[in-house]
PDB file of C-alpha atoms in Angstrom:
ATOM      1  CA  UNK A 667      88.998 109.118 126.046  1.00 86.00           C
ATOM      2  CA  UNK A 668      90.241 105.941 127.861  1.00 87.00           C
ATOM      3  CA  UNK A 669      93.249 108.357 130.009  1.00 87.00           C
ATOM      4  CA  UNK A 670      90.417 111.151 130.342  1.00 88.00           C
ATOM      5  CA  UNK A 671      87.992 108.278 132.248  1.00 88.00           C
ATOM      6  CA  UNK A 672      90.727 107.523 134.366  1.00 90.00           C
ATOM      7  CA  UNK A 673      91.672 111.132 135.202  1.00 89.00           C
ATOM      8  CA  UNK A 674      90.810 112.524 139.245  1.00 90.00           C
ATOM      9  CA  UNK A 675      91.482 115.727 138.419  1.00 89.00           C
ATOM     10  CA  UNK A 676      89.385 118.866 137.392  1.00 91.00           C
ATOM     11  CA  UNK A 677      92.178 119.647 134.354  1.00 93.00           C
ATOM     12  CA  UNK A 678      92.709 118.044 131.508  1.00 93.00           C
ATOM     13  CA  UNK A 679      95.540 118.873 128.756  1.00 91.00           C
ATOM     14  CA  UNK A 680      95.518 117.000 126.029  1.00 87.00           C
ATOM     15  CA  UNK A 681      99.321 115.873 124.165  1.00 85.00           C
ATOM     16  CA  UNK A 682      99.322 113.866 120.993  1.00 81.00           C
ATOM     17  CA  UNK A 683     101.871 111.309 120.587  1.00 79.00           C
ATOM     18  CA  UNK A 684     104.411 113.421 117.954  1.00 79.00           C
ATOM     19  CA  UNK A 685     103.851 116.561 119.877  1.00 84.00           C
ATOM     20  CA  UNK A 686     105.932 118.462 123.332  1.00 85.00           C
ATOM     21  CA  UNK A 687     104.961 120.821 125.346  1.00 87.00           C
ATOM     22  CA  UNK A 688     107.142 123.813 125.920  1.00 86.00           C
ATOM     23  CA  UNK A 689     108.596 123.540 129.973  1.00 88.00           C
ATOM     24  CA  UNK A 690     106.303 126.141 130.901  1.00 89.00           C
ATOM     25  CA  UNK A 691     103.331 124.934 129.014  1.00 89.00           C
ATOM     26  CA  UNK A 692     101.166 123.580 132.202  1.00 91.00           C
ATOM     27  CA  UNK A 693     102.062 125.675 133.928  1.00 92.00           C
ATOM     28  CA  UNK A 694     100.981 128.577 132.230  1.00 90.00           C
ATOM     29  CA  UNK A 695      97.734 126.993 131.634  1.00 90.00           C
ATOM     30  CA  UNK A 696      97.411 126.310 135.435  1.00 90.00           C
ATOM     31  CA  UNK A 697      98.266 130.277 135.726  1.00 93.00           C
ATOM     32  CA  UNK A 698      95.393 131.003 133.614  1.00 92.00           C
ATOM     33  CA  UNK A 699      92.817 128.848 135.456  1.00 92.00           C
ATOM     34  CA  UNK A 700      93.592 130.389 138.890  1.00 94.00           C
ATOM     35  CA  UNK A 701      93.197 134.022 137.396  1.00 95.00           C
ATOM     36  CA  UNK A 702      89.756 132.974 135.972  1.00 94.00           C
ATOM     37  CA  UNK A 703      88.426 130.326 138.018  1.00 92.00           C
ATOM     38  CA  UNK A 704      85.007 130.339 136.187  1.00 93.00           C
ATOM     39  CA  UNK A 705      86.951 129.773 132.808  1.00 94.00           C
ATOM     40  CA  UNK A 706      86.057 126.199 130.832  1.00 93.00           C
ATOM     41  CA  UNK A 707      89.283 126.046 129.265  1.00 91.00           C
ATOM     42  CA  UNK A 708      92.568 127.627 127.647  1.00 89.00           C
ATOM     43  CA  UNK A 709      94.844 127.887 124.727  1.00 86.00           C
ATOM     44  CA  UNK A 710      98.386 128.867 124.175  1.00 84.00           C
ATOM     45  CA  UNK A 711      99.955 129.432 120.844  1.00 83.00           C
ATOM     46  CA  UNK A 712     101.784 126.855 118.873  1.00 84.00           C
ATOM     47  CA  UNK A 713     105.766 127.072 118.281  1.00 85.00           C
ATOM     48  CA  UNK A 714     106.609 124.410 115.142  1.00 86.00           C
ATOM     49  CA  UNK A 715     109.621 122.692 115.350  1.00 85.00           C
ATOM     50  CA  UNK A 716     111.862 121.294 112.501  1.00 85.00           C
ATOM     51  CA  UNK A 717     112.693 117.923 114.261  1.00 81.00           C
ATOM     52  CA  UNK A 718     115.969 117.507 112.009  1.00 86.00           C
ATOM     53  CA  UNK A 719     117.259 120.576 112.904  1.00 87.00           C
ATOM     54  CA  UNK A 720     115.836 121.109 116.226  1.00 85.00           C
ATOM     55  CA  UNK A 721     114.378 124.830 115.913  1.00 89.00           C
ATOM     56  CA  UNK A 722     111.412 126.373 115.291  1.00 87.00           C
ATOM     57  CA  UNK A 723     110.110 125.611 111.529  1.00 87.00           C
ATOM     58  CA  UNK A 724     110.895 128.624 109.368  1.00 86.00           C
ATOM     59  CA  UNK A 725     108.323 129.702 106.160  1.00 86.00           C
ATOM     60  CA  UNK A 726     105.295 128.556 108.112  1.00 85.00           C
ATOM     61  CA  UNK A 727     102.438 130.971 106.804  1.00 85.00           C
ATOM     62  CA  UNK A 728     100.783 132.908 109.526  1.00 79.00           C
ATOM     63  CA  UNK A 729      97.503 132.031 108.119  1.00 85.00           C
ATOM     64  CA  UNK A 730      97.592 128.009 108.347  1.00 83.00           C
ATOM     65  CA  UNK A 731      99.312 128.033 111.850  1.00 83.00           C
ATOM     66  CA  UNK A 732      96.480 130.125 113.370  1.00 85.00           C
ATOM     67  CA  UNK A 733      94.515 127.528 111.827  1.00 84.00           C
ATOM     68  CA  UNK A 734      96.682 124.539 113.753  1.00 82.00           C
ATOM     69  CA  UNK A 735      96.392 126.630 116.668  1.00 82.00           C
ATOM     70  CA  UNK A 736      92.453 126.890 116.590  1.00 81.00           C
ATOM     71  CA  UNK A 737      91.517 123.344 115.752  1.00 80.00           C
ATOM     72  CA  UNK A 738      93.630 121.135 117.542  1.00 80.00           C
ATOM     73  CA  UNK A 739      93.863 120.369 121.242  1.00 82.00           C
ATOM     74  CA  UNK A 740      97.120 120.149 121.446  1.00 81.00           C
ATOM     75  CA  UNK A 741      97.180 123.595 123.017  1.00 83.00           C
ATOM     76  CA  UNK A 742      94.203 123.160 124.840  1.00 86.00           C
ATOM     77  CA  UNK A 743      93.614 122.979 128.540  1.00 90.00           C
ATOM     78  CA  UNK A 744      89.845 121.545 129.061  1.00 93.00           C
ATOM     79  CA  UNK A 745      87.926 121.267 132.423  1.00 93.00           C
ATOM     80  CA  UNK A 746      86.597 117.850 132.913  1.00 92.00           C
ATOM     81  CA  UNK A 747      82.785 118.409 132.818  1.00 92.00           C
ATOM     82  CA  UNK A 748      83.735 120.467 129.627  1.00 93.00           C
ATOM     83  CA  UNK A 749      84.971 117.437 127.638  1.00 92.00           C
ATOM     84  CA  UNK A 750      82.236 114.991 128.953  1.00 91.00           C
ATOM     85  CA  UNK A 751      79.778 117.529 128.066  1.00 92.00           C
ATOM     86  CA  UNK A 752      81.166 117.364 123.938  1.00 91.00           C
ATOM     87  CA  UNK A 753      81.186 113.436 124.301  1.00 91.00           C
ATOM     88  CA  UNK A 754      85.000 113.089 124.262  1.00 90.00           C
ATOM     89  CA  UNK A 755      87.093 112.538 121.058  1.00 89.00           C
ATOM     90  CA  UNK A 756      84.907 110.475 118.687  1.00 91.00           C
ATOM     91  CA  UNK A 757      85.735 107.211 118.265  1.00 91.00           C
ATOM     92  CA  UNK A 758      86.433 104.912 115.272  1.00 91.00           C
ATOM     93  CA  UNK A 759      87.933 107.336 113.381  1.00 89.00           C
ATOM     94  CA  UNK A 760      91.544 106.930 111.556  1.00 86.00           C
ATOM     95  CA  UNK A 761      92.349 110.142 111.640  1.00 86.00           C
ATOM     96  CA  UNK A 762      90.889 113.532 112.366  1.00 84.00           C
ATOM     97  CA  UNK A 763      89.082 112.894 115.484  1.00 87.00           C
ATOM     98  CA  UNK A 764      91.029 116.279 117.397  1.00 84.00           C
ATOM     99  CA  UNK A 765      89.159 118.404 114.707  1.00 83.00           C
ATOM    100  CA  UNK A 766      86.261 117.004 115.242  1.00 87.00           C
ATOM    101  CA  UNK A 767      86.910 117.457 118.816  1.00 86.00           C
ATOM    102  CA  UNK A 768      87.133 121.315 118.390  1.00 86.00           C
ATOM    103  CA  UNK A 769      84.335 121.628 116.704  1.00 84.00           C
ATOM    104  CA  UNK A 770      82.325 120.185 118.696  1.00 84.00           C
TER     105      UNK A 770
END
């Protein structure tokens, strides 16, 4: 919430500390916002990466990482007013805040 208040601009992508972004990530997003300009936000799929091995995570069941993909923000390109309208990430909480987050 803290790098949100100090944002100036109208887009906001959020990154968690263990995650990347593909290269093209932003700007894809970016893409997306100027084809829709009346759009609140956007998501792009998730690619899971075996960090070891440094590839995409084989096995993964298609099932659980549609669920990653549709309640975190890690894929998730918000509009300003969009996340100050929700309140922001909750705060206080040790873990799961970003899922609460989505579901709000």
């Amino acid at each position: 919430n803290a790098g949100v208040r100090e944002s100036r601009e109208d887009w906001i992508a959020f990154l968690d500390a263990d995650d990347a972004f593909a290269p093209q990530h932003l700007s894809l997003l970016m893409d997306a916002a100027a084809q829709a300009p009346h759009a609140i936000g956007f998501k792009t799929r998730i690619e899971l990466w075996d960090a070891e091995e440094g590839k995409p995570l084989q096995g993964v069941a298609p099932g659980w990482l549609q669920a990653i993909e549709n309640s975190v923000p890690t894929n998730l390109a918000i509009r300003a007013p969009a996340h100050d309208c929700v309140s922001g990430f909750p705060e206080g909480m040790a873990v799961g805040e970003d899922f609460v987050y989505m579901q709000r």
